[in-house]
Amino acid sequence: MARQPGFKSVRTRQTFWFLTVAITPLIIVVAVLYYQRSEVIHRREFEKLQTIRDLKVRELNSWLDHRIGDLSVAAGDHEIRAMEKVLAKELAKRTPENIRAVEVARGLLKRYVDEYNTYIELFIIGAANGTVEISTMPAREGADKSNDPYFTEVMRTKEMWIKDIYRSKTEGDLGMTFSTPIRCIDDNAVIGVLVARIDLANSLYPLLLEHTGFGNTGETVIVNRDAVAVNDLRWRQNAPLNLKITAKPAVSAAAGDTGVIETLDYRGEMVLAAYTHILRTGRGFVVKRDLAEIYAPIRAMVRDMAVILAISALVVLGAAILLSRAISQPILQISETVQRVAGGEMEARCSGEGSDEIAALGASFNEMTDALASQRSVLRGGAEIAETMAVAADVDAFASGLLIKLLDVTDSQLGAFYLRSEDRSIFEPVKSVGLAAETAPFFSADEHEGELGKALATGRTSFVRDIPADTAFAFKTTAGTAMPAEIATIPLAINGSVTAVVSLATLTAYSDNHRTILTQAMIGMNTALANALS
């Protein structure tokens, strides 16, 4: 069984549980909110990267379609297709017709270069010998291109061909070419190849490097079939055709896969990457963003929630301390009172303020303590009376000691002891305290009158409060005569016959403890009287 946490005080226990009960739901709510918002942010970033990836791919395909369209329109122009003789090496014949055809074709191609910053050069290679016959850069005319793939592949397939990004041997820049066959108007035979050199820095790369929606760490990566980067990268200089990327998104994209993954990129940083394969060019395409940036809102949210949780904990702790103090203070007071009573301080009592269960507990404890104090007072009074009677040697000593002790125990001011005469007709005063001997009356043993009447008739202690003005138990003081408020008459019997009577008078009234003491002590007084008379 698990051990329960130990506490040295009620206040500490209450504070702990108040704090636990209040903070636990808050922690659960914070955890649920964190999980939900994290999932929302994570899912949103997944969808965002997928959207950017697909958008970039569409833009790239659109760019390719435009280039293919431009080249197809140029190659299908009537003036270009009508150059069969020129491309058949009759260009050397400087006839006005040939010169005009060349100028028209060059002007047509030059318009593409002038109007679109996408193109560096457009030129036409003759099918007969593979040399550049017409170019927007006249200095390059006559160059042998018979072994270049953009010529040989088109002549082999008779279809448009795109040469992957490469580094120019002469200029050192990155390049890309589109080439398409030029067909004769008459028989549709291939008479040449139209080639367009692309300015990647002013067309494709700005499109790929546009980082809108990428944040501060977003990046686009294009790799060839060997997973070698073919575009400029945000975090690596001179990356095109120099950096082979082994990160999983690039490798998977180059292999023809599509997906979204959290992984390390070429820098060794954790990123969220969306990748796909561009079938038309055989390239892999990756868009990625650092997880540190993606999860920055989550970290901010955690920080805010931690602050809220800390403030809430402090508020709850303060409220718990105040509440536990309000609850534990009465309990501690009751505990302190119990310890005082246990130490013999019987007058100690709880304050009894309030109307709740704790106040009721305090009131009940006070009642119990009152009862214990009453019992203790009764027992002590009875013991003192018994002790007094035990040392009496004769009737006079018995009467004198008994009266003095009864007056002390019951807070009485007057007392008289009467003994039945030998002829048993009257009760004669034997001893009195606070009452002059000459004023102590004689009482008839047969008529049962006056204060003695009820006690003699019933054989039980009698208490009388309606005291007549002519009573013999008037108490003389320096200020005058005082009337008693209550008179107690105690019949003492031997063998069932009342033999003596003790009368006590008080200026206030007898308490329940006084009445109990006199009632319980009566049996002992009977026995002690019998011993004294014997």
Coordinates of C-alpha atoms in Angstrom, one line a residue:
M1 CA 0.0 0.0 0.0
A2 CA 1.3 3.4 -0.9
R3 CA 2.4 5.5 2.0
Q4 CA 0.2 8.6 2.6
P5 CA 2.0 11.9 2.8
G6 CA 2.6 12.9 6.4
F7 CA 1.8 16.4 7.7
K8 CA 2.7 17.9 11.0
S9 CA -0.3 20.3 11.1
V10 CA -3.9 20.4 10.0
R11 CA -3.2 23.7 8.3
T12 CA -0.4 22.2 6.2
R13 CA -2.6 19.3 5.2
Q14 CA -5.5 21.5 4.2
T15 CA -3.2 23.9 2.2
F16 CA -1.7 20.9 0.4
W17 CA -5.0 19.4 -0.6
F18 CA -6.6 22.7 -1.4
L19 CA -3.7 23.5 -3.7
T20 CA -3.8 20.0 -5.2
V21 CA -7.5 20.0 -5.9
A22 CA -7.4 23.5 -7.4
I23 CA -4.2 23.2 -9.5
T24 CA -4.7 19.7 -10.8
P25 CA -7.7 20.6 -13.0
L26 CA -5.8 23.7 -14.2
I27 CA -2.8 21.6 -15.1
I28 CA -5.1 19.1 -17.0
V29 CA -6.7 22.0 -18.9
V30 CA -3.3 23.5 -19.8
A31 CA -2.1 20.1 -21.0
V32 CA -5.2 19.6 -23.1
L33 CA -4.9 23.1 -24.6
Y34 CA -1.2 22.6 -25.3
Y35 CA -1.9 19.2 -27.0
Q36 CA -4.8 20.6 -29.1
R37 CA -3.0 23.8 -30.1
S38 CA 0.2 21.9 -30.9
E39 CA -1.7 19.5 -33.1
V40 CA -3.4 22.4 -34.8
I41 CA -0.1 24.2 -35.4
H42 CA 1.6 21.0 -36.6
R43 CA -1.3 20.1 -38.9
R44 CA -1.4 23.7 -40.3
E45 CA 2.3 23.7 -41.0
F46 CA 2.0 20.3 -42.7
E47 CA -0.8 21.6 -44.9
K48 CA 1.0 24.8 -45.5
L49 CA 4.2 23.2 -46.7
Q50 CA 2.2 20.8 -48.9
T51 CA 0.4 23.7 -50.4
I52 CA 3.6 25.6 -51.0
R53 CA 5.2 22.5 -52.5
D54 CA 2.3 21.9 -54.9
L55 CA 2.1 25.6 -55.7
K56 CA 5.9 25.8 -56.5
V57 CA 5.6 22.6 -58.6
R58 CA 2.7 24.1 -60.6
E59 CA 4.6 27.4 -61.1
L60 CA 7.6 25.4 -62.3
N61 CA 5.5 23.3 -64.6
S62 CA 3.9 26.5 -65.8
W63 CA 7.3 28.0 -66.4
L64 CA 8.3 24.9 -68.4
D65 CA 5.0 25.1 -70.4
H66 CA 5.7 28.7 -71.3
R67 CA 9.2 27.8 -72.5
I68 CA 8.0 24.9 -74.5
G69 CA 5.2 27.0 -75.9
D70 CA 7.7 29.8 -76.9
L71 CA 10.0 27.4 -78.6
S72 CA 7.2 25.5 -80.4
V73 CA 5.7 28.8 -81.7
A74 CA 9.2 30.0 -82.9
A75 CA 10.0 26.6 -84.5
G76 CA 6.6 26.6 -86.2
D77 CA 6.9 30.1 -87.7
H78 CA 6.5 30.0 -91.5
E79 CA 9.7 32.0 -92.0
I80 CA 11.7 29.6 -90.0
R81 CA 10.3 26.5 -91.6
A82 CA 10.9 28.0 -95.1
M83 CA 14.6 28.0 -94.6
E84 CA 15.2 24.6 -96.0
K85 CA 17.7 25.9 -98.6
V86 CA 19.5 28.1 -96.1
L87 CA 19.9 25.2 -93.7
A88 CA 21.0 23.0 -96.5
K89 CA 24.3 24.9 -96.7
E90 CA 23.1 27.2 -99.5
L91 CA 23.7 30.0 -97.1
A92 CA 27.1 30.4 -98.5
K93 CA 25.5 31.7 -101.6
R94 CA 25.1 35.3 -100.7
T95 CA 22.0 35.8 -102.7
P96 CA 19.7 38.6 -101.7
E97 CA 17.0 36.0 -101.0
N98 CA 19.2 34.0 -98.6
I99 CA 20.5 37.2 -96.9
R100 CA 16.9 38.4 -96.4
A101 CA 15.8 35.0 -95.0
V102 CA 18.6 35.0 -92.5
E103 CA 17.9 38.5 -91.4
V104 CA 14.2 37.7 -91.0
A105 CA 14.9 34.6 -89.0
R106 CA 17.5 36.3 -86.8
G107 CA 15.1 39.2 -86.1
L108 CA 12.3 36.8 -85.2
L109 CA 14.5 35.0 -82.7
K110 CA 15.9 38.3 -81.3
R111 CA 12.4 39.4 -80.4
Y112 CA 12.2 36.6 -77.9
V113 CA 15.5 37.6 -76.3
D114 CA 14.6 41.3 -76.2
E115 CA 11.0 40.8 -74.9
Y116 CA 11.7 38.0 -72.3
N117 CA 14.6 38.1 -69.9
T118 CA 14.3 34.4 -69.7
Y119 CA 16.4 33.8 -72.8
I120 CA 20.1 34.4 -73.2
E121 CA 20.4 33.1 -76.8
L122 CA 18.3 31.4 -79.4
F123 CA 20.0 29.7 -82.3
I124 CA 19.4 27.3 -85.2
I125 CA 21.5 24.3 -85.9
G126 CA 21.4 22.9 -89.4
A127 CA 20.4 19.3 -89.6
A128 CA 22.9 18.6 -92.4
N129 CA 26.1 19.2 -90.6
G130 CA 25.3 20.2 -87.0
T131 CA 26.7 23.8 -87.1
V132 CA 25.1 27.0 -85.8
E133 CA 23.6 28.6 -88.9
I134 CA 21.7 31.5 -87.3
S135 CA 22.0 32.9 -83.8
T136 CA 20.9 36.0 -81.8
M137 CA 24.6 36.2 -81.0
P138 CA 26.2 36.3 -84.6
A139 CA 29.6 35.7 -83.2
R140 CA 28.6 32.2 -82.3
E141 CA 27.4 31.3 -85.8
G142 CA 29.4 28.6 -87.4
A143 CA 30.1 26.7 -84.1
D144 CA 30.0 23.0 -84.4
K145 CA 27.2 21.5 -82.2
S146 CA 27.0 18.2 -83.9
N147 CA 28.0 16.3 -80.7
D148 CA 25.9 18.3 -78.2
P149 CA 23.0 16.4 -76.7
Y150 CA 20.5 19.2 -77.5
F151 CA 21.2 18.4 -81.2
T152 CA 21.8 14.7 -81.2
E153 CA 18.8 13.9 -78.9
V154 CA 16.4 15.9 -81.0
M155 CA 17.7 14.4 -84.3
R156 CA 17.3 11.0 -82.7
T157 CA 13.8 11.4 -81.2
K158 CA 12.4 14.1 -83.5
E159 CA 10.9 15.6 -80.4
M160 CA 11.6 18.5 -78.1
W161 CA 14.3 17.8 -75.6
I162 CA 15.3 19.6 -72.3
K163 CA 18.8 19.6 -71.2
D164 CA 19.2 19.5 -67.4
I165 CA 20.9 22.3 -65.6
Y166 CA 24.6 22.4 -66.3
R167 CA 27.6 24.6 -65.8
S168 CA 28.8 26.3 -69.0
K169 CA 32.4 25.4 -69.9
T170 CA 33.1 28.8 -71.5
E171 CA 31.2 31.1 -69.2
G172 CA 31.1 29.1 -66.0
D173 CA 27.5 30.0 -65.3
L174 CA 24.6 27.6 -64.8
G175 CA 22.6 26.9 -67.8
M176 CA 19.7 25.1 -69.2
T177 CA 18.5 24.5 -72.8
F178 CA 15.3 23.7 -74.6
S179 CA 15.7 22.3 -78.1
T180 CA 13.0 21.4 -80.7
P181 CA 13.1 20.2 -84.3
I182 CA 12.3 22.6 -87.2
R183 CA 10.3 20.8 -89.9
C184 CA 10.1 21.6 -93.6
I185 CA 6.9 23.1 -94.9
D186 CA 6.8 20.8 -97.9
D187 CA 7.4 17.3 -96.5
N188 CA 7.6 17.9 -92.7
A189 CA 11.2 16.6 -92.6
V190 CA 13.5 17.8 -89.9
I191 CA 15.7 20.5 -91.5
G192 CA 17.2 21.9 -88.3
V193 CA 17.1 22.3 -84.5
L194 CA 16.0 25.4 -82.7
V195 CA 17.8 25.8 -79.3
A196 CA 17.0 28.2 -76.5
R197 CA 19.6 28.9 -73.8
I198 CA 17.8 29.9 -70.5
D199 CA 18.9 32.6 -68.1
L200 CA 18.2 30.8 -64.8
A201 CA 19.3 33.7 -62.7
N202 CA 16.5 35.9 -64.1
S203 CA 13.8 33.4 -64.6
L204 CA 13.7 30.1 -62.8
Y205 CA 15.8 30.9 -59.7
P206 CA 13.8 33.9 -58.6
L207 CA 10.7 31.8 -58.9
L208 CA 12.2 29.1 -56.7
L209 CA 13.8 31.4 -54.2
E210 CA 10.6 33.4 -53.5
H211 CA 10.1 32.7 -49.8
T212 CA 6.7 34.2 -49.2
G213 CA 5.0 32.0 -46.6
F214 CA 8.3 30.3 -45.7
G215 CA 9.1 32.4 -42.7
N216 CA 12.7 33.1 -41.8
T217 CA 14.1 29.6 -42.5
G218 CA 12.0 28.3 -45.4
E219 CA 13.9 27.1 -48.4
T220 CA 13.3 25.4 -51.8
V221 CA 15.7 22.7 -52.9
I222 CA 15.8 21.1 -56.4
V223 CA 18.0 18.0 -57.0
N224 CA 18.8 16.0 -60.0
R225 CA 18.5 12.2 -60.3
D226 CA 21.7 11.9 -58.3
A227 CA 20.4 14.1 -55.4
V228 CA 22.8 16.8 -56.3
A229 CA 21.5 20.4 -55.8
V230 CA 20.9 22.3 -59.0
N231 CA 19.6 25.6 -57.6
D232 CA 21.0 28.2 -55.2
L233 CA 20.4 27.4 -51.6
R234 CA 19.6 29.8 -48.8
W235 CA 22.2 28.4 -46.3
R236 CA 25.0 27.1 -48.6
Q237 CA 27.0 29.1 -51.2
N238 CA 28.0 27.6 -54.5
A239 CA 25.6 24.7 -53.9
P240 CA 24.4 24.1 -57.5
L241 CA 26.1 21.0 -59.0
N242 CA 28.6 21.0 -56.1
L243 CA 26.5 19.8 -53.2
K244 CA 25.3 16.2 -53.0
I245 CA 22.4 16.0 -50.5
T246 CA 22.0 12.9 -48.4
A247 CA 19.0 14.1 -46.4
K248 CA 16.0 11.8 -46.8
P249 CA 13.6 14.3 -48.4
A250 CA 16.0 15.0 -51.3
V251 CA 16.9 11.4 -51.8
S252 CA 13.3 10.3 -51.7
A253 CA 12.2 13.1 -54.1
A254 CA 15.0 12.2 -56.6
A255 CA 13.8 8.6 -56.4
G256 CA 10.3 9.6 -57.4
D257 CA 8.5 9.7 -54.0
T258 CA 6.2 12.3 -52.5
G259 CA 5.5 13.0 -48.9
V260 CA 6.0 15.2 -45.8
I261 CA 8.5 14.3 -43.0
E262 CA 10.3 15.7 -40.0
T263 CA 14.0 15.0 -40.4
L264 CA 17.5 16.4 -40.6
D265 CA 18.3 18.5 -43.6
Y266 CA 21.7 19.0 -45.3
R267 CA 22.8 21.3 -42.4
G268 CA 21.9 18.8 -39.7
E269 CA 19.0 20.9 -38.6
M270 CA 15.6 19.4 -37.8
V271 CA 13.1 20.5 -40.4
L272 CA 9.6 19.8 -41.6
A273 CA 10.0 19.0 -45.3
A274 CA 7.5 18.4 -48.1
Y275 CA 8.9 16.7 -51.2
T276 CA 7.8 15.4 -54.5
H277 CA 9.2 14.3 -57.9
I278 CA 8.8 16.4 -61.1
L279 CA 8.4 13.7 -63.7
R280 CA 8.8 16.0 -66.7
T281 CA 12.4 17.0 -65.7
G282 CA 13.3 14.0 -63.6
R283 CA 14.1 16.3 -60.7
G284 CA 13.4 16.0 -57.0
F285 CA 11.7 19.0 -55.4
V286 CA 11.8 19.8 -51.7
V287 CA 10.3 22.7 -49.6
K288 CA 11.3 22.8 -46.0
R289 CA 11.3 24.9 -42.9
D290 CA 13.1 24.7 -39.6
L291 CA 11.2 23.0 -36.7
A292 CA 12.6 25.6 -34.3
E293 CA 10.7 28.3 -36.2
I294 CA 7.6 26.2 -36.7
Y295 CA 7.3 25.4 -33.0
A296 CA 8.2 29.0 -31.8
P297 CA 4.5 29.8 -31.3
I298 CA 4.2 26.6 -29.3
R299 CA 7.1 27.5 -27.1
A300 CA 5.6 31.0 -26.7
M301 CA 2.3 29.4 -25.8
V302 CA 4.0 27.1 -23.3
R303 CA 5.8 30.1 -21.8
D304 CA 2.5 32.0 -21.5
M305 CA 0.7 29.0 -20.0
A306 CA 3.5 28.5 -17.5
V307 CA 3.2 32.1 -16.4
I308 CA -0.6 31.7 -16.1
L309 CA -0.2 28.5 -14.2
A310 CA 2.4 30.0 -11.9
I311 CA 0.2 33.1 -11.2
S312 CA -2.8 30.8 -10.7
A313 CA -0.8 28.6 -8.3
L314 CA 0.2 31.7 -6.3
V315 CA -3.4 32.9 -6.1
V316 CA -4.7 29.5 -5.2
L317 CA -1.9 29.1 -2.6
G318 CA -2.8 32.4 -1.0
A319 CA -6.5 31.5 -1.0
A320 CA -5.7 28.0 0.3
I321 CA -3.6 29.4 3.2
L322 CA -6.3 31.9 4.2
L323 CA -9.0 29.2 3.9
S324 CA -7.0 26.6 5.8
R325 CA -6.2 29.1 8.4
A326 CA -9.9 30.0 8.8
I327 CA -10.8 26.3 9.1
S328 CA -7.8 25.2 11.2
Q329 CA -7.7 28.1 13.6
P330 CA -10.9 26.9 15.5
I331 CA -9.6 23.3 15.4
L332 CA -6.3 24.4 16.8
Q333 CA -8.1 26.4 19.5
I334 CA -10.1 23.4 20.4
S335 CA -7.0 21.3 20.5
E336 CA -5.3 23.8 22.8
T337 CA -8.3 23.9 25.1
V338 CA -8.3 20.1 25.3
Q339 CA -4.7 20.2 26.3
R340 CA -5.3 22.8 29.0
V341 CA -8.3 20.9 30.4
A342 CA -6.2 17.7 30.3
G343 CA -3.6 19.6 32.3
G344 CA -6.1 20.3 35.1
E345 CA -7.3 23.8 33.9
M346 CA -10.9 22.9 34.2
E347 CA -12.1 26.5 33.6
A348 CA -10.6 26.6 30.1
R349 CA -13.3 26.9 27.4
C350 CA -13.5 27.2 23.6
S351 CA -14.6 30.6 22.2
G352 CA -17.7 29.1 20.5
E353 CA -17.9 31.7 17.8
G354 CA -19.7 30.9 14.5
S355 CA -22.5 28.6 13.6
D356 CA -20.8 25.8 11.6
E357 CA -19.9 22.3 12.5
I358 CA -16.5 23.4 14.1
A359 CA -18.3 25.9 16.3
A360 CA -20.8 23.2 17.2
L361 CA -17.9 20.9 18.1
G362 CA -16.4 23.6 20.3
A363 CA -19.8 24.1 22.0
S364 CA -20.1 20.4 22.6
F365 CA -16.7 20.3 24.1
N366 CA -17.6 23.2 26.4
E367 CA -20.7 21.3 27.5
M368 CA -18.6 18.2 28.1
T369 CA -16.0 20.2 30.1
D370 CA -18.8 21.8 32.1
A371 CA -20.2 18.4 32.9
L372 CA -16.7 17.1 33.9
A373 CA -16.1 20.2 36.0
S374 CA -19.5 19.7 37.6
Q375 CA -18.8 16.1 38.4
R376 CA -15.4 17.0 39.7
S377 CA -16.8 19.7 41.9
V378 CA -19.5 17.3 43.2
L379 CA -16.9 14.6 43.9
R380 CA -14.6 16.9 45.6
G381 CA -17.4 18.4 47.7
G382 CA -18.6 15.0 48.7
A383 CA -15.1 13.9 49.5
E384 CA -14.4 16.9 51.7
I385 CA -17.7 16.4 53.6
A386 CA -16.9 12.7 54.1
E387 CA -13.4 13.5 55.3
T388 CA -14.9 16.1 57.8
M389 CA -17.4 13.6 59.2
A390 CA -14.8 10.9 59.5
V391 CA -12.8 12.7 62.2
A392 CA -15.8 13.7 64.4
A393 CA -15.5 12.1 67.8
D394 CA -19.0 13.0 69.2
V395 CA -22.2 14.7 68.1
D396 CA -21.0 18.3 68.9
A397 CA -17.9 17.8 66.9
F398 CA -19.9 16.2 64.1
A399 CA -22.4 19.0 64.0
S400 CA -19.8 21.8 64.2
G401 CA -17.5 20.3 61.5
L402 CA -20.4 19.3 59.3
L403 CA -21.9 22.8 59.3
I404 CA -18.7 24.5 58.6
K405 CA -17.8 22.2 55.7
L406 CA -21.4 22.4 54.2
L407 CA -21.3 26.2 54.3
D408 CA -18.0 26.2 52.5
V409 CA -18.9 23.6 49.9
T410 CA -22.4 25.1 49.1
D411 CA -21.5 28.8 49.4
S412 CA -24.1 29.1 52.2
Q413 CA -24.2 32.0 54.7
L414 CA -26.4 30.4 57.4
G415 CA -26.5 26.9 58.9
A416 CA -28.1 25.1 61.8
F417 CA -27.9 21.5 63.1
Y418 CA -31.0 20.1 64.9
L419 CA -31.1 16.9 66.9
R420 CA -34.3 15.1 67.9
S421 CA -34.9 15.2 71.6
E422 CA -34.8 12.1 73.8
D423 CA -38.6 12.0 73.9
R424 CA -38.6 12.4 70.2
S425 CA -41.2 15.1 70.2
I426 CA -39.1 18.1 69.0
F427 CA -35.9 19.0 67.1
E428 CA -33.6 21.0 69.3
P429 CA -30.8 23.3 67.9
V430 CA -27.4 21.8 68.6
K431 CA -25.1 24.0 66.6
S432 CA -25.6 27.1 64.3
V433 CA -23.3 29.2 62.2
G434 CA -24.2 32.8 61.2
L435 CA -27.3 32.6 63.4
A436 CA -27.6 33.6 67.0
A437 CA -28.2 30.7 69.3
E438 CA -31.1 32.4 71.1
T439 CA -32.9 32.9 67.8
A440 CA -32.6 29.3 66.6
P441 CA -36.1 27.8 66.9
F442 CA -37.4 24.5 68.1
F443 CA -39.4 22.4 65.6
S444 CA -42.1 19.8 66.3
A445 CA -41.2 16.4 65.2
D446 CA -44.9 15.5 64.6
E447 CA -46.6 18.5 62.9
H448 CA -44.2 18.8 59.9
E449 CA -44.5 22.5 59.7
G450 CA -42.2 25.3 58.4
E451 CA -39.1 24.6 56.4
L452 CA -38.7 21.2 58.0
G453 CA -42.1 19.9 57.0
K454 CA -41.4 18.7 53.5
A455 CA -38.0 17.2 54.5
L456 CA -39.5 15.3 57.4
A457 CA -42.5 14.1 55.4
T458 CA -40.5 12.8 52.5
G459 CA -37.2 11.9 54.1
R460 CA -35.4 13.7 51.2
T461 CA -33.5 17.0 51.0
S462 CA -35.9 19.9 50.5
F463 CA -35.1 23.3 48.9
V464 CA -37.4 26.3 49.6
R465 CA -37.2 29.6 47.8
D466 CA -40.3 31.4 48.8
I467 CA -39.0 32.5 52.2
P468 CA -41.5 34.3 54.5
A469 CA -40.4 37.6 55.9
D470 CA -40.6 36.3 59.5
T471 CA -38.2 33.5 59.0
A472 CA -35.7 32.8 61.8
F473 CA -32.9 32.5 59.1
A474 CA -32.5 36.2 58.7
F475 CA -28.8 37.1 58.2
K476 CA -27.6 40.1 60.1
T477 CA -25.0 42.3 58.3
T478 CA -23.3 45.6 59.0
A479 CA -25.8 47.2 56.6
G480 CA -28.8 45.5 58.1
T481 CA -30.7 42.2 58.0
A482 CA -30.5 40.2 54.8
M483 CA -33.2 37.7 53.7
P484 CA -32.0 34.3 52.3
A485 CA -32.9 33.5 48.8
E486 CA -33.1 29.8 49.3
I487 CA -33.1 27.4 52.3
A488 CA -32.0 23.7 52.0
T489 CA -33.2 21.2 54.6
I490 CA -31.4 17.9 54.9
P491 CA -33.1 15.1 57.0
L492 CA -30.6 12.6 58.6
A493 CA -32.1 9.3 59.4
I494 CA -31.0 6.3 61.4
N495 CA -32.9 3.0 60.8
G496 CA -35.5 4.9 58.7
S497 CA -36.3 7.4 61.4
V498 CA -35.3 11.1 61.0
T499 CA -32.9 11.8 63.9
A500 CA -31.3 15.1 62.9
V501 CA -31.9 17.9 60.5
V502 CA -29.4 20.2 58.9
S503 CA -30.7 23.6 57.6
L504 CA -28.7 25.8 55.3
A505 CA -29.5 29.2 53.8
T506 CA -27.9 31.2 51.0
L507 CA -28.4 34.8 49.9
T508 CA -28.3 33.8 46.2
A509 CA -29.5 30.4 45.1
Y510 CA -28.2 26.8 45.1
S511 CA -26.7 25.6 41.9
D512 CA -27.3 22.2 40.4
N513 CA -23.8 21.1 41.8
H514 CA -24.8 22.2 45.3
R515 CA -28.0 20.3 45.1
T516 CA -26.2 17.2 43.8
I517 CA -23.6 17.4 46.5
L518 CA -26.2 17.7 49.3
T519 CA -28.3 14.8 47.8
Q520 CA -25.4 12.5 47.4
A521 CA -23.7 13.3 50.7
M522 CA -26.9 12.6 52.6
I523 CA -26.3 8.8 52.8
G524 CA -22.7 9.4 54.2
M525 CA -24.1 11.9 56.7
N526 CA -26.6 9.3 58.0
T527 CA -23.9 6.8 58.6
A528 CA -21.6 9.3 60.2
L529 CA -24.4 10.5 62.5
A530 CA -25.1 7.0 63.6
N531 CA -21.4 6.5 64.4
A532 CA -21.2 9.8 66.3
L533 CA -24.3 9.0 68.4
S534 CA -23.0 5.5 69.1

